[in-house]
Short mmCIF file of C-alpha atoms and ligand atoms in Angstrom, two decimals:
data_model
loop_
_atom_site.label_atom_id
_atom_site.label_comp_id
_atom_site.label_asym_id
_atom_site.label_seq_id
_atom_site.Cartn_x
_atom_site.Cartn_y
_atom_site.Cartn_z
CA UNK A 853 17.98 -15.83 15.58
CA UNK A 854 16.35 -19.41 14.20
CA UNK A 855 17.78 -21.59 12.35
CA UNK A 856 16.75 -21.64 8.54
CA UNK A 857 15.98 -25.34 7.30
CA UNK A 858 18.03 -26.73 4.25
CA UNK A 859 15.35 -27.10 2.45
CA UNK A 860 11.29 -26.14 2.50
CA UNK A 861 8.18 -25.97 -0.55
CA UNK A 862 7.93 -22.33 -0.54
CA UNK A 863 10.20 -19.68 0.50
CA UNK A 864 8.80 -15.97 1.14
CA UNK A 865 11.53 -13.19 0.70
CA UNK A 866 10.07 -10.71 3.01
CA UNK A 867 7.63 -10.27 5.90
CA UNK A 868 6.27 -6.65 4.91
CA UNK A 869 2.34 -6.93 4.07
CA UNK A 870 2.53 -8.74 1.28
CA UNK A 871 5.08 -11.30 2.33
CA UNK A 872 3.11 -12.03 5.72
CA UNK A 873 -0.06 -12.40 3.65
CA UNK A 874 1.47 -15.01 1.06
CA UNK A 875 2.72 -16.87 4.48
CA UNK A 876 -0.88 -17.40 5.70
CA UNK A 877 -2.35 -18.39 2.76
CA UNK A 878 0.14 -21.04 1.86
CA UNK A 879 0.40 -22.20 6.16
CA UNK A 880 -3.17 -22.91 6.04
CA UNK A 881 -3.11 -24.76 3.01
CA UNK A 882 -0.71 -26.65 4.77
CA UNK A 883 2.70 -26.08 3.05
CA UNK A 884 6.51 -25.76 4.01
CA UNK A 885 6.52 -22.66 3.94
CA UNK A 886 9.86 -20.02 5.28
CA UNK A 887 9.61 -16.95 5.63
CA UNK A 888 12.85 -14.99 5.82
CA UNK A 889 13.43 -11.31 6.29
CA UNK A 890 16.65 -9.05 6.56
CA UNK A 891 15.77 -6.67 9.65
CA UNK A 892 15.99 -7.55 13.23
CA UNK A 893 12.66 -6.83 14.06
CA UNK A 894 9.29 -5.54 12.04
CA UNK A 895 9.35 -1.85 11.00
CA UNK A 896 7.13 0.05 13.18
CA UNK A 897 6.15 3.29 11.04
CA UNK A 898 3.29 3.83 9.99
CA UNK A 899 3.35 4.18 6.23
CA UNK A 900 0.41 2.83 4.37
CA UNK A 901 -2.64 3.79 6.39
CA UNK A 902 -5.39 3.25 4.21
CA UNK A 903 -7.23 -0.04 3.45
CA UNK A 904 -10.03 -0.16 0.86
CA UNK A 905 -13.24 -2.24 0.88
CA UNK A 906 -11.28 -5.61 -1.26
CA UNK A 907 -8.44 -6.03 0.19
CA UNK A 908 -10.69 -6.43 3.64
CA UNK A 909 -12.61 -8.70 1.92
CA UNK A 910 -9.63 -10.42 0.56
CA UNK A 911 -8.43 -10.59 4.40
CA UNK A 912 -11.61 -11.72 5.76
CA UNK A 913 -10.69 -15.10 4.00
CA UNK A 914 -8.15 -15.42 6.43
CA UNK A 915 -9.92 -14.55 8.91
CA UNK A 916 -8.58 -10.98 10.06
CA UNK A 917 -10.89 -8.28 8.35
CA UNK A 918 -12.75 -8.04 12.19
CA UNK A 919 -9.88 -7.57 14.18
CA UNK A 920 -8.54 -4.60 11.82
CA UNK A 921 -12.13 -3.06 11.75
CA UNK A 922 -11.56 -3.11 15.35
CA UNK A 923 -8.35 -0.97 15.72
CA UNK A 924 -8.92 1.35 12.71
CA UNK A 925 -11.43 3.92 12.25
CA UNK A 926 -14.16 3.54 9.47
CA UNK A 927 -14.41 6.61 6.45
CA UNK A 928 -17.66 6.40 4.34
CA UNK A 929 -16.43 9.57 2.27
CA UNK A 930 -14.07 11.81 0.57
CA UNK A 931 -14.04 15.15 -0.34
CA UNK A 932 -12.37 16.09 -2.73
CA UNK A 933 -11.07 20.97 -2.23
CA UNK A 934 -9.24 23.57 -4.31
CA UNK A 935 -7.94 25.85 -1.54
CA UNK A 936 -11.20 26.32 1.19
CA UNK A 937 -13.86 25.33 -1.78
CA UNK A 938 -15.07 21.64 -1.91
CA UNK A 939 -15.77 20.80 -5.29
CA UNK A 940 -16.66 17.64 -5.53
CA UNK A 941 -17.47 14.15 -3.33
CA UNK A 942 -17.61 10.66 -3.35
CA UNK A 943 -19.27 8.12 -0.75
CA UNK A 944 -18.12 4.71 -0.64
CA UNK A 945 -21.56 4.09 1.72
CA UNK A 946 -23.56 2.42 -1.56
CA UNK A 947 -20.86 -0.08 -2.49
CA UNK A 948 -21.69 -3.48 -2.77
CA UNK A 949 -19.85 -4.98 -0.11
CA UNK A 950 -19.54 -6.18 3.54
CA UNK A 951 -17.10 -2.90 4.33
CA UNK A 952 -18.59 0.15 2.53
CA UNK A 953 -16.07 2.22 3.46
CA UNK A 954 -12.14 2.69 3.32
CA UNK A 955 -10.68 2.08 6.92
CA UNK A 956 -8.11 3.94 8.33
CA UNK A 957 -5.27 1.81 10.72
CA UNK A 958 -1.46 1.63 10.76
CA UNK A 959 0.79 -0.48 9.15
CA UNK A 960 2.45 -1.28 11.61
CA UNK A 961 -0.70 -2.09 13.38
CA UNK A 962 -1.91 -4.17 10.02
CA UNK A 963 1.56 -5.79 10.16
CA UNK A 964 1.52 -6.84 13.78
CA UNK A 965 -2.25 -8.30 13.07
CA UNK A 966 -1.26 -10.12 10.20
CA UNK A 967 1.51 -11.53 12.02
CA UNK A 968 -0.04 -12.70 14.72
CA UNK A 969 -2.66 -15.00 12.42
CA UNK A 970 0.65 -16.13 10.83
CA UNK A 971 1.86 -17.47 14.34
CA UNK A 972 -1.52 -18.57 15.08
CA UNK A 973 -1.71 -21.02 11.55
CA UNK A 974 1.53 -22.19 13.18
CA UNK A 975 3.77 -19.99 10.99
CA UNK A 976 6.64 -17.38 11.78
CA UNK A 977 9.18 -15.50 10.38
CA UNK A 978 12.93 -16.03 10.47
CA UNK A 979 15.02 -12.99 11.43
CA UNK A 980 17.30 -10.98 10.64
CA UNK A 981 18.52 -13.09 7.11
CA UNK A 982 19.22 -10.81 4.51
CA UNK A 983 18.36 -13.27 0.88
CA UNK A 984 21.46 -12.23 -1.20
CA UNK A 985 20.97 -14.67 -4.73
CA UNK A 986 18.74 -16.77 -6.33
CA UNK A 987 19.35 -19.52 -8.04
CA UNK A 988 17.14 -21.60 -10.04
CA UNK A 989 16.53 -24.47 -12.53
CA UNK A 990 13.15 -26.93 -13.89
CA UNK A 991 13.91 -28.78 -10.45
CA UNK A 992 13.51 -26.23 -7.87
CA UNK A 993 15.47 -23.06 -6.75
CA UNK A 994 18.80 -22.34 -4.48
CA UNK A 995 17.91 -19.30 -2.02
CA UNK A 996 20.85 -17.80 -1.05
CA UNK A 997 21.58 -15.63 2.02
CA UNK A 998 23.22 -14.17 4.92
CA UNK A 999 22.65 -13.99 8.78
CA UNK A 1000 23.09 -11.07 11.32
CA UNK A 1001 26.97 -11.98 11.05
CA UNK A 1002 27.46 -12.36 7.71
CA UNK A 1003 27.76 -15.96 7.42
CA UNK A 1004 26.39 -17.23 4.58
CA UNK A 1005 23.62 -20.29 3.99
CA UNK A 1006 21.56 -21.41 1.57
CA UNK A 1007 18.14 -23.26 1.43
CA UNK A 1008 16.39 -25.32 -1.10
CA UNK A 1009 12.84 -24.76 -2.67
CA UNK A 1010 10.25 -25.42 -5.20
CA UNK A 1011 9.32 -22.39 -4.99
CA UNK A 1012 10.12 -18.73 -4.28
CA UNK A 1013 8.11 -15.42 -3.84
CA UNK A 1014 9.87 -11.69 -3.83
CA UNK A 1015 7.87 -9.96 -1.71
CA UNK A 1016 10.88 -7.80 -0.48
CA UNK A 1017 9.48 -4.33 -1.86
CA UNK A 1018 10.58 -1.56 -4.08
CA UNK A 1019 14.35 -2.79 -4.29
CA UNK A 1020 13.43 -6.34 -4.31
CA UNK A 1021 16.69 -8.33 -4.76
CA UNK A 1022 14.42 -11.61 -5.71
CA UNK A 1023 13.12 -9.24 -8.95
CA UNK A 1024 16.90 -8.27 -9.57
CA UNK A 1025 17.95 -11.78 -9.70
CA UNK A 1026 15.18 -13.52 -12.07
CA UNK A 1027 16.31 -10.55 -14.06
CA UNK A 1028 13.30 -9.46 -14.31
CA UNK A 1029 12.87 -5.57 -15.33
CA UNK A 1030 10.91 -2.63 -13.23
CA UNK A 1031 9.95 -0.50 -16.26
CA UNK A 1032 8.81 2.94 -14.99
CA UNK A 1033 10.17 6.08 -13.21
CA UNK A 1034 10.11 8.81 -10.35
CA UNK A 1035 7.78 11.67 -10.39
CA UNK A 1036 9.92 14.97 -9.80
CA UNK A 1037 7.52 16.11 -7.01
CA UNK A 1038 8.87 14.85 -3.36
CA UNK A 1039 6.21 12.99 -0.57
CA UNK A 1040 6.17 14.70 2.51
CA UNK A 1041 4.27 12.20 5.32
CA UNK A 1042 3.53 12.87 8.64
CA UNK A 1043 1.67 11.82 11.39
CA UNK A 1044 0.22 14.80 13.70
CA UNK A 1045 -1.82 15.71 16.43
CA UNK A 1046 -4.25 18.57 15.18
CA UNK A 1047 -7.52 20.73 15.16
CA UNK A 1048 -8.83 20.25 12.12
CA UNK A 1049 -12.16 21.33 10.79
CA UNK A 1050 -13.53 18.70 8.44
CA UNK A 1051 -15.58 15.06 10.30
CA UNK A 1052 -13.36 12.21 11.13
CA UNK A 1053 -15.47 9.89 8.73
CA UNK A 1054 -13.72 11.53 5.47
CA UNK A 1055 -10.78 11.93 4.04
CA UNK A 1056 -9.90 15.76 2.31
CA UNK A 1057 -7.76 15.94 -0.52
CA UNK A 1058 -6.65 19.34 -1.61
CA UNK A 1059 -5.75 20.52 -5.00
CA UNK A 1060 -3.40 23.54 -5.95
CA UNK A 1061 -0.93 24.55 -7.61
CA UNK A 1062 1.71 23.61 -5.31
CA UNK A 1063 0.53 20.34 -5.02
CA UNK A 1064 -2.01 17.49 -3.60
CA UNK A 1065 -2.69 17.02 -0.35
CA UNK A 1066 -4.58 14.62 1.64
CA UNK A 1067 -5.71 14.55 5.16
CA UNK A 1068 -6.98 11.57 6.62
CA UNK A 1069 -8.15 11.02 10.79
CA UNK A 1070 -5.97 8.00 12.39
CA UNK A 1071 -7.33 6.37 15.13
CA UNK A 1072 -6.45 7.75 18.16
CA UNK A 1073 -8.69 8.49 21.36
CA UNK A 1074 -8.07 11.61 21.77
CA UNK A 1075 -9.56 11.75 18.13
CA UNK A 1076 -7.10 14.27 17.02
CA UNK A 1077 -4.27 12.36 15.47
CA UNK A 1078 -4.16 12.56 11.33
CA UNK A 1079 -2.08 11.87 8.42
CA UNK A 1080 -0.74 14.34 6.15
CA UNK A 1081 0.90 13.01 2.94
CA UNK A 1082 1.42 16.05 0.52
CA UNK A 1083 3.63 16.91 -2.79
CA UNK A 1084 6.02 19.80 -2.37
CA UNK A 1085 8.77 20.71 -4.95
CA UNK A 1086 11.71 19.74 -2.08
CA UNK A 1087 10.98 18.47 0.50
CA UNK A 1088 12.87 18.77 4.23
CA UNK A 1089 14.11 15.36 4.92
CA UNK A 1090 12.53 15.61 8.45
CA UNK A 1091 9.30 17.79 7.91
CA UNK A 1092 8.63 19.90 11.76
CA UNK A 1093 5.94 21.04 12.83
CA UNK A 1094 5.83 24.28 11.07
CA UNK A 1095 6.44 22.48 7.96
CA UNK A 1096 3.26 20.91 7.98
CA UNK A 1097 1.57 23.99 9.12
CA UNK A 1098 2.67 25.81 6.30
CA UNK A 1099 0.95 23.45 3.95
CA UNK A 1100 -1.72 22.99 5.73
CA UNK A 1101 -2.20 27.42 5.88
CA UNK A 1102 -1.48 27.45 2.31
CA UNK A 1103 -3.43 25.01 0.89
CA UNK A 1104 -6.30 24.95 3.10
CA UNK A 1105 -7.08 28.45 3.85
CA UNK A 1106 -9.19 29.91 6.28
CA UNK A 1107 -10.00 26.37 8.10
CA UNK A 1108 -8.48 27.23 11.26
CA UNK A 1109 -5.92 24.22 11.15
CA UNK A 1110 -3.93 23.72 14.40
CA UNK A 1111 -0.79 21.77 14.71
CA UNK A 1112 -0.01 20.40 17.88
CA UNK A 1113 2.14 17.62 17.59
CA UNK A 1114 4.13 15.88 15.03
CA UNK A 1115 4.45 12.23 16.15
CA UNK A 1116 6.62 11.09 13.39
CA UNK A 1117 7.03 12.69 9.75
CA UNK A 1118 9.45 12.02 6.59
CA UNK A 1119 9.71 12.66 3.02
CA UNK A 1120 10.16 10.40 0.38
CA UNK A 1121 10.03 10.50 -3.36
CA UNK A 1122 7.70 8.29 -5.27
CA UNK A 1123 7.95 6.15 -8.66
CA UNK A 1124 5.29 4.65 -10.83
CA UNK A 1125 6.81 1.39 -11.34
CA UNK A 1126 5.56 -2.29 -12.68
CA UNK A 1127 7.64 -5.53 -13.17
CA UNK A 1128 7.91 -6.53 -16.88
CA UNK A 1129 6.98 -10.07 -15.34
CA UNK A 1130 5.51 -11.46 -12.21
CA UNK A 1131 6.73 -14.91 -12.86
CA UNK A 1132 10.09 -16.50 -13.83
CA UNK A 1133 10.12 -19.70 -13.58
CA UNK A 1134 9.43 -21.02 -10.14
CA UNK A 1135 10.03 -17.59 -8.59
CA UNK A 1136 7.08 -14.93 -8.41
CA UNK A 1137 6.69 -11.45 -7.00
CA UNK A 1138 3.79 -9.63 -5.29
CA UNK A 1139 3.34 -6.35 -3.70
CA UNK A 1140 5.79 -3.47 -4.07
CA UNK A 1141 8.29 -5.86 -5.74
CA UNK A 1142 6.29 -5.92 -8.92
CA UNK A 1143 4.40 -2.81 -8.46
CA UNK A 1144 4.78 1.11 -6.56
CA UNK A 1145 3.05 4.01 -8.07
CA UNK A 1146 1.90 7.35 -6.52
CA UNK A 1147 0.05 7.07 -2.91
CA UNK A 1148 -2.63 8.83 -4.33
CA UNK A 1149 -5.84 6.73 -3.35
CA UNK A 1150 -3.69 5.17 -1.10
CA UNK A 1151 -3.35 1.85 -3.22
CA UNK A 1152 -0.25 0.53 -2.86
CA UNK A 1153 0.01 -1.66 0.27
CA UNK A 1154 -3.28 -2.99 -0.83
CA UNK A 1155 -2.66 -4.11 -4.09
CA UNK A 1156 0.20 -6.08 -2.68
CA UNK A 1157 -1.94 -7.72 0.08
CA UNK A 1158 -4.56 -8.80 -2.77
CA UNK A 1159 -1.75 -10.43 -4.69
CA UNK A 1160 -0.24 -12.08 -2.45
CA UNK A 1161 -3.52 -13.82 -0.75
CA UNK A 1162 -3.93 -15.25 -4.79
CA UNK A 1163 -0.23 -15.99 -5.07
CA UNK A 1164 -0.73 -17.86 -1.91
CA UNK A 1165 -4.10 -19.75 -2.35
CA UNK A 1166 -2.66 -20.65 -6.00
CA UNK A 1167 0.73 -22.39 -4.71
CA UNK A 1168 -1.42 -23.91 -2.06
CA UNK A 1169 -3.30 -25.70 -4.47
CA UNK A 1170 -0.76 -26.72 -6.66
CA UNK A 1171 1.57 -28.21 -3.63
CA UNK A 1172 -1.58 -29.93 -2.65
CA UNK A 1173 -1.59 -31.65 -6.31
CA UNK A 1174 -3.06 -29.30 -9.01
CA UNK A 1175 -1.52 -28.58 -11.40
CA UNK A 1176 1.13 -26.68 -12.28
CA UNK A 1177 -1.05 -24.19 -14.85
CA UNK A 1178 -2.96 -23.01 -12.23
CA UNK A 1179 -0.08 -20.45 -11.78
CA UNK A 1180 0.35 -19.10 -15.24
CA UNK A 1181 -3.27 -17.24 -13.78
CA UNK A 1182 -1.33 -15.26 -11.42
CA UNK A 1183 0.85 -13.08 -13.85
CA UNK A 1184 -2.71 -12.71 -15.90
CA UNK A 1185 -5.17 -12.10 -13.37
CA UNK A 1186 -2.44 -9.47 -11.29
CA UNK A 1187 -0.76 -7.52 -13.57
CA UNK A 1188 -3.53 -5.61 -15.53
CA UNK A 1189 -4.86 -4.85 -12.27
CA UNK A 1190 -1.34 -3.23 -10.89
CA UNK A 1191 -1.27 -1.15 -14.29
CA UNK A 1192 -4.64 -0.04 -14.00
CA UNK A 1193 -4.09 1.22 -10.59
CA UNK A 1194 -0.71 2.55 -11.97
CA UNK A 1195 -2.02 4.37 -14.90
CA UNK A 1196 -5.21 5.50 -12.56
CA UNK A 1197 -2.89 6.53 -10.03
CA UNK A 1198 -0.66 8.49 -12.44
CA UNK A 1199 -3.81 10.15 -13.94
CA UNK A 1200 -4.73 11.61 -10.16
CA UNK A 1201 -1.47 12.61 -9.44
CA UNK A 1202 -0.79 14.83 -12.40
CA UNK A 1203 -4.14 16.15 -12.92
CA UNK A 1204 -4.03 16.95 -8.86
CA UNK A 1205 -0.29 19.10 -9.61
CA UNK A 1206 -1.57 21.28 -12.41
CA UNK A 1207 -0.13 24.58 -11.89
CA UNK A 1208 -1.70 27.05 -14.79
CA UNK A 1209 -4.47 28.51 -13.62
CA UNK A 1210 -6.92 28.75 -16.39
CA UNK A 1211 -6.15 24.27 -16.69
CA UNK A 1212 -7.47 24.12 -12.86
CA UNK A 1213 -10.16 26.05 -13.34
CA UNK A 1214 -11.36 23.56 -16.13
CA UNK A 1215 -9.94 20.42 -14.26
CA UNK A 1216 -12.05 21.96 -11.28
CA UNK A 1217 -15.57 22.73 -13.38
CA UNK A 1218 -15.14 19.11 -15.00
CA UNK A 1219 -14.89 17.35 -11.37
CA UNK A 1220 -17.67 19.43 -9.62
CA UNK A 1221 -19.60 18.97 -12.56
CA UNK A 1222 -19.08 14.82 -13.22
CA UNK A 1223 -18.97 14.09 -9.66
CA UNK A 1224 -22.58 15.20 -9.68
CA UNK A 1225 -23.92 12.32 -11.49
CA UNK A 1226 -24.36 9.79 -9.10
CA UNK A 1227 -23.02 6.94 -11.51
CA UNK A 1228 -19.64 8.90 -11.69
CA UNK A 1229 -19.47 9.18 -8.26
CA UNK A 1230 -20.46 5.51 -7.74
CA UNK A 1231 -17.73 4.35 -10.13
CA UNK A 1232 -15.12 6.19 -8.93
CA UNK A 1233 -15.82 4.84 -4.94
CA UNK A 1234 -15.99 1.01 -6.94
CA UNK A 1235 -12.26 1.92 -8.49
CA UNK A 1236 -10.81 3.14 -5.59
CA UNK A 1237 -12.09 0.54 -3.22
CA UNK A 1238 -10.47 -1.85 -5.53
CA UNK A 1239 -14.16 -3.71 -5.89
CA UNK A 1240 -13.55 -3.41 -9.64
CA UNK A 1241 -10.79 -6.09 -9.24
CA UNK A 1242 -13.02 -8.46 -8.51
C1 FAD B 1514 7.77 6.23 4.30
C2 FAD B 1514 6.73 5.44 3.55
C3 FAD B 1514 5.43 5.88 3.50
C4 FAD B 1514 4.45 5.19 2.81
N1 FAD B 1514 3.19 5.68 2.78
C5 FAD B 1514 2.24 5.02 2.12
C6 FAD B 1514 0.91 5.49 2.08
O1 FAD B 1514 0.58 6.53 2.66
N2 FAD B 1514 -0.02 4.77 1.38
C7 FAD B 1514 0.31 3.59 0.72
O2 FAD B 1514 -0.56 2.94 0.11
N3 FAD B 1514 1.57 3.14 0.76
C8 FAD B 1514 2.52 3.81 1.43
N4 FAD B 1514 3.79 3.33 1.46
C9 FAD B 1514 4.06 2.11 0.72
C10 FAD B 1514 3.66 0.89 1.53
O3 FAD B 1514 4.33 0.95 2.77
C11 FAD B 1514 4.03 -0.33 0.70
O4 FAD B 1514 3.17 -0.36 -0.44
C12 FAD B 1514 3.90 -1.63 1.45
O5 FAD B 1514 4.69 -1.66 2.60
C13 FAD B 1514 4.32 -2.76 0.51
O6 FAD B 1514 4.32 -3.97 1.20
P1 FAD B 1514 5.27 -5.15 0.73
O7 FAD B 1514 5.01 -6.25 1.68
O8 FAD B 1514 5.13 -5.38 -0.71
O9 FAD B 1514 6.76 -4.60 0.91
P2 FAD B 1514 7.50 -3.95 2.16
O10 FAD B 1514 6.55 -3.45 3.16
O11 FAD B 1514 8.49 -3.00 1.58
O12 FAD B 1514 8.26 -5.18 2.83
C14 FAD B 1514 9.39 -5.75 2.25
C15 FAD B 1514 10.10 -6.56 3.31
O13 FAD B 1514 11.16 -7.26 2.68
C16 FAD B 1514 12.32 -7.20 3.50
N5 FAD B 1514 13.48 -7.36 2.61
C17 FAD B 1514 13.86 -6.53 1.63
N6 FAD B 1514 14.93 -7.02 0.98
C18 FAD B 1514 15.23 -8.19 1.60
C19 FAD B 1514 16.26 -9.18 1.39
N7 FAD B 1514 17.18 -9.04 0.42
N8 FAD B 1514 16.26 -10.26 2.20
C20 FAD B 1514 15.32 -10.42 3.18
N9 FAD B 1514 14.36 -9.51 3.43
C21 FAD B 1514 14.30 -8.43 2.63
C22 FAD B 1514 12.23 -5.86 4.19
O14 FAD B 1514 12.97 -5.84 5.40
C23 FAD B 1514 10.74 -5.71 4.41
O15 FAD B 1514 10.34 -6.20 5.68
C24 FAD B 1514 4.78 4.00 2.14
C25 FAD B 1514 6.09 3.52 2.21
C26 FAD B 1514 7.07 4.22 2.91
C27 FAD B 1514 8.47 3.70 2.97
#
């Protein structure tokens, strides 16, 4: 356990993706910057797994984007079935961009590459302090918190940014509000070892009436390993191994699917979620602290990164003497961009759960149909690559 300094320019609640991306940003721009977060060590699950085209641009700023092209495994396309019939496709090969493609890696493998350019700017996170209160006033804010034994400290800053996720206690205390709500469905995730028919450069996302699910390759030598993320009514809290195999039968028929191994699996239940504000006064939030929404298009951890790389570069400048507008472009540029890809991820999710079967046979005409015209499919690749947040 370090010692946290009584006082510093920025202070990051958080060291998830988000949090370890504001920390760069504002390290290389040279500021005080401390990073605290409440567990021991890092999580090492592997959660988010997809990272589109923008955010790697975002992150080749900072100088990363080559060493996570290196450890995950590049997907030019998706496909998009209802049970063993694909109905429609997208490429993201024709983007305009250095990384046409979404690439699949880890968090926890994104996390531990992040963290290591943190520690390379000279940066690092202090562990475990869990931030309990924030106070604040036109001078600067009081960051309250405990360590691993409960004792309590403060610390002194200009400025403060939430990036402590879903429950964020930063959000709670600016009293800011997280107007949304949970979809009934439950997530089931898991990360297997299978035989699985479709090429490990796409993704597959099934529609039916039970739900969506999408199968995506991980990278793995063996070139077998894949993540399952799929709706169910109720889900088990620790899917096995004939969970997902039942899925997989039922909503892929007839491919043959093989489950060998489940490395790690878990369900969770999902909200659609966006903070009233990202900014009050001199504290901010990014990532899943101002925004969660459905993992459909697997947005969500990227978002966050993209917000916090701005957040960062923006406090950078103004510590370094611009002014103090420059921020009021953060809220502004950020937040139509979460509720677009709120909204567009709602959209997904409910047309993917339609259950009548006379609505999926129109939702599945009108997708097979538009997906045919090449700019459909060409602006659908630019929104889910994020490239329309330009
Ligand atoms: C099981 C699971 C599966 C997921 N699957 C997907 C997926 O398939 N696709 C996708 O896009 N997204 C997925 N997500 C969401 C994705 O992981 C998040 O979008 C991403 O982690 C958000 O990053 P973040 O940095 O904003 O927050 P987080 O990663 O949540 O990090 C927040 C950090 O803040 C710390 N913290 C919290 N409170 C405090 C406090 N009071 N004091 C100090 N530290 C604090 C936490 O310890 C944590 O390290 C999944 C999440 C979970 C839990």
């Amino acid at each position: 356990m370090s010692t946290v300094p009584a006082t510093a320019s920025v202070v990051i609640v958080g060291a998830g993706p988000a949090g370890l991306t504001a920390g760069i940003a504002l390290t290389d721009a040279g500021a005080d910057v401390v990073l605290l977060d409440r567990l021991a060590e890092g999580a090492n699950t592997s959660r988010a797994a997809v990272v589109h085209a923008r955010t790697l641009e975002v992150l080749e700023e900072l100088g990363v984007s080559a060493e996570m092209r290196e450890h995950g495994i590049v997907v030019p396309h998706f496909v998009l079935w209802d049970g063993d019939k694909a109905i429609a496709r997208a490429s993201f090969e024709h983007l305009p961009t250095a990384y046409p493609y979404t690439l699949m890696i880890g968090q926890e493998t994104t996390e531990a590459i992040l963290l290591a350019r943190l520690e390379k700017a000279g940066g690092r996170v202090l562990r475990p302090y869990e931030v309990t209160e924030i106070t604040g006033n036109d001078t600067g804010v009081t960051v309250g918190y405990t360590d691993a034994e409960g004792n309590p400290g403060s610390i002194r800053a200009d400025y403060v940014i939430g990036a402590d996720g879903m429950h964020s206690r930063v959000r709670e205390s600016a009293g800011i509000g997280f107007t949304g709500a949970a979809y009934p469905e439950s997530f089931v995730l898991a990360d297997v070892h299978m035989a699985w028919p479709d090429p490990r450069t796409q993704v597959s996302l099934h529609l039916s009436p039970e739900g969506v699910t999408v199968v995506a390759p991980l990278p793995d030598e063996q070139g077998t390993r894949y993540r399952v993320v799929a709706t169910v009514d109720e889900a088990p809290a620790e899917p096995t191994l004939a969970d997902i195999q039942g899925i997989l039968d039922a909503r892929r028929p007839n491919a043959g699917v093989e489950v060998r191994e489940v490395l790690w699996s878990s369900r969770f239940r999902v909200h659609h979620r966006l903070a009233d504000h990202y900014r009050a006064g001199r504290v901010f939030l990014a990532g899943d602290a101002a925004h969660v929404h459905s993992p459909a298009g697997g947005q969500g951890m990227n978002t966050g990164i993209q917000d916090a790389a701005l957040l960062g570069s923006l406090l950078g400048r103004v510590l370094a003497g611009s002014p103090a507008s420059l921020l009021d472009s953060y809220e502004s540029t950020r937040r139509p961009i979460a509720l677009g890809v709120v909204t567009f991820t709602d959209r997904i999710t409910r047309m993917a759960t339609l259950r009548s079967r006379p609505a999926r046979a129109a939702r599945n005409l009108f997708l097979g149909t538009v997906t045919r015209i090449p700019a459909v499919r060409q602006a659908l690749a630019y929104r889910l690559s994020e490239l329309a947040a330009r």
